[in-house]
Amino acid sequence: MSPVPRYLLSAYGPAFPDTGAFDERLRKDGHLVFAGGLEPAMTATTVDGRGALTDGPYLETQDSLGGLWVIEAADLDVALALAAEGSRACRGSVEVRPFRTAKS
């Protein structure tokens, strides 16, 4: 039997008002692998391959990654439906990306 595919749901925006209930639903339904919110992008430190450190985010942009979920879902359609719920919960955009597998 093949392992259940994993997807990264990346939430963009500064605040996530209703994600607690969504996290709990993912947990209860067996989809949740990990969830976490991030501190604002201005708290980031960027490190390059030479070891140089730069205060601030890697990219200067209006939108920044505010949190994420790693989920297991039977297929992309299930992941997209869950991402739509996550988008409503965090009141922002959610990007869905599959994790690489041995076949990819």
Tab-separated table of C-alpha atoms in Angstrom:
chain	number	residue	atom	x	y	z
A	1	MET	CA	0.000	0.000	0.000
A	2	SER	CA	1.293	3.454	-0.914
A	3	PRO	CA	1.821	6.047	1.794
A	4	VAL	CA	-0.751	8.827	1.986
A	5	PRO	CA	0.467	11.886	0.046
A	6	ARG	CA	1.559	14.893	2.085
A	7	TYR	CA	0.912	18.505	1.180
A	8	LEU	CA	2.190	21.819	2.469
A	9	LEU	CA	-0.530	24.412	2.977
A	10	SER	CA	1.192	27.801	3.240
A	11	ALA	CA	-0.914	30.600	4.693
A	12	TYR	CA	-0.085	34.166	3.730
A	13	GLY	CA	-0.990	37.139	5.873
A	14	PRO	CA	-0.374	38.632	9.291
A	15	ALA	CA	-3.028	37.075	11.527
A	16	PHE	CA	-4.935	33.835	11.795
A	17	PRO	CA	-8.060	34.462	13.849
A	18	ASP	CA	-9.974	31.198	13.462
A	19	THR	CA	-7.306	28.581	12.830
A	20	GLY	CA	-7.633	26.777	16.176
A	21	ALA	CA	-10.920	25.117	15.236
A	22	PHE	CA	-9.560	24.253	11.776
A	23	ASP	CA	-6.424	22.717	13.323
A	24	GLU	CA	-8.611	20.622	15.620
A	25	ARG	CA	-10.757	19.419	12.718
A	26	LEU	CA	-7.642	18.392	10.757
A	27	ARG	CA	-6.371	16.540	13.833
A	28	LYS	CA	-9.712	14.813	14.485
A	29	ASP	CA	-10.077	13.723	10.846
A	30	GLY	CA	-6.518	12.334	10.685
A	31	HIS	CA	-5.113	14.854	8.202
A	32	LEU	CA	-2.824	16.907	10.447
A	33	VAL	CA	0.893	16.172	10.537
A	34	PHE	CA	2.026	19.610	11.759
A	35	ALA	CA	0.676	23.146	12.082
A	36	GLY	CA	2.382	26.321	13.172
A	37	GLY	CA	2.195	30.074	12.982
A	38	LEU	CA	5.253	32.207	12.341
A	39	GLU	CA	6.449	35.443	13.862
A	40	PRO	CA	6.348	38.464	11.492
A	41	ALA	CA	8.792	38.417	8.568
A	42	MET	CA	10.747	41.324	10.064
A	43	THR	CA	11.947	38.912	12.800
A	44	ALA	CA	13.616	36.640	10.203
A	45	THR	CA	17.335	36.220	9.673
A	46	THR	CA	18.527	35.068	6.256
A	47	VAL	CA	21.640	32.873	5.955
A	48	ASP	CA	23.369	32.260	2.628
A	49	GLY	CA	25.708	29.425	1.606
A	50	ARG	CA	28.779	31.398	2.671
A	51	GLY	CA	27.442	31.831	6.189
A	52	ALA	CA	26.576	35.517	5.780
A	53	LEU	CA	23.686	36.657	7.963
A	54	THR	CA	21.187	39.335	6.997
A	55	ASP	CA	18.474	40.647	9.282
A	56	GLY	CA	15.062	40.463	7.693
A	57	PRO	CA	13.263	38.217	5.231
A	58	TYR	CA	14.832	36.657	2.143
A	59	LEU	CA	12.376	38.435	-0.137
A	60	GLU	CA	10.983	41.924	0.224
A	61	THR	CA	7.280	41.535	-0.485
A	62	GLN	CA	3.870	42.738	0.655
A	63	ASP	CA	2.716	39.224	1.519
A	64	SER	CA	4.743	36.910	3.679
A	65	LEU	CA	4.333	33.421	4.998
A	66	GLY	CA	2.434	33.660	8.255
A	67	GLY	CA	1.888	30.008	9.045
A	68	LEU	CA	1.616	26.552	7.622
A	69	TRP	CA	0.038	23.157	7.833
A	70	VAL	CA	1.546	19.863	6.744
A	71	ILE	CA	-1.314	17.514	5.989
A	72	GLU	CA	-1.936	14.033	4.669
A	73	ALA	CA	-4.692	13.791	2.056
A	74	ALA	CA	-5.777	11.036	-0.311
A	75	ASP	CA	-5.224	13.266	-3.339
A	76	LEU	CA	-4.874	16.845	-4.544
A	77	ASP	CA	-8.640	17.394	-4.656
A	78	VAL	CA	-8.925	16.607	-0.928
A	79	ALA	CA	-5.922	18.846	-0.190
A	80	LEU	CA	-7.489	21.717	-2.164
A	81	ALA	CA	-10.802	21.358	-0.314
A	82	LEU	CA	-8.963	21.447	3.018
A	83	ALA	CA	-6.943	24.471	1.860
A	84	ALA	CA	-10.196	26.293	1.049
A	85	GLU	CA	-11.327	25.697	4.633
A	86	GLY	CA	-7.943	26.875	5.901
A	87	SER	CA	-8.207	29.997	3.778
A	88	ARG	CA	-11.540	30.849	5.370
A	89	ALA	CA	-10.117	30.161	8.850
A	90	CYS	CA	-7.064	32.399	8.418
A	91	ARG	CA	-8.865	34.913	6.196
A	92	GLY	CA	-6.057	34.881	3.686
A	93	SER	CA	-4.595	33.020	0.746
A	94	VAL	CA	-3.349	29.464	1.127
A	95	GLU	CA	-0.899	27.903	-1.322
A	96	VAL	CA	-0.990	24.104	-1.743
A	97	ARG	CA	2.156	22.182	-2.721
A	98	PRO	CA	2.736	18.440	-2.703
A	99	PHE	CA	5.843	17.067	-1.047
A	100	ARG	CA	8.258	15.189	-3.279
A	101	THR	CA	8.020	11.438	-3.214
A	102	ALA	CA	10.384	8.654	-4.222
A	103	LYS	CA	8.580	8.654	-7.583
A	104	SER	CA	8.916	12.403	-8.241
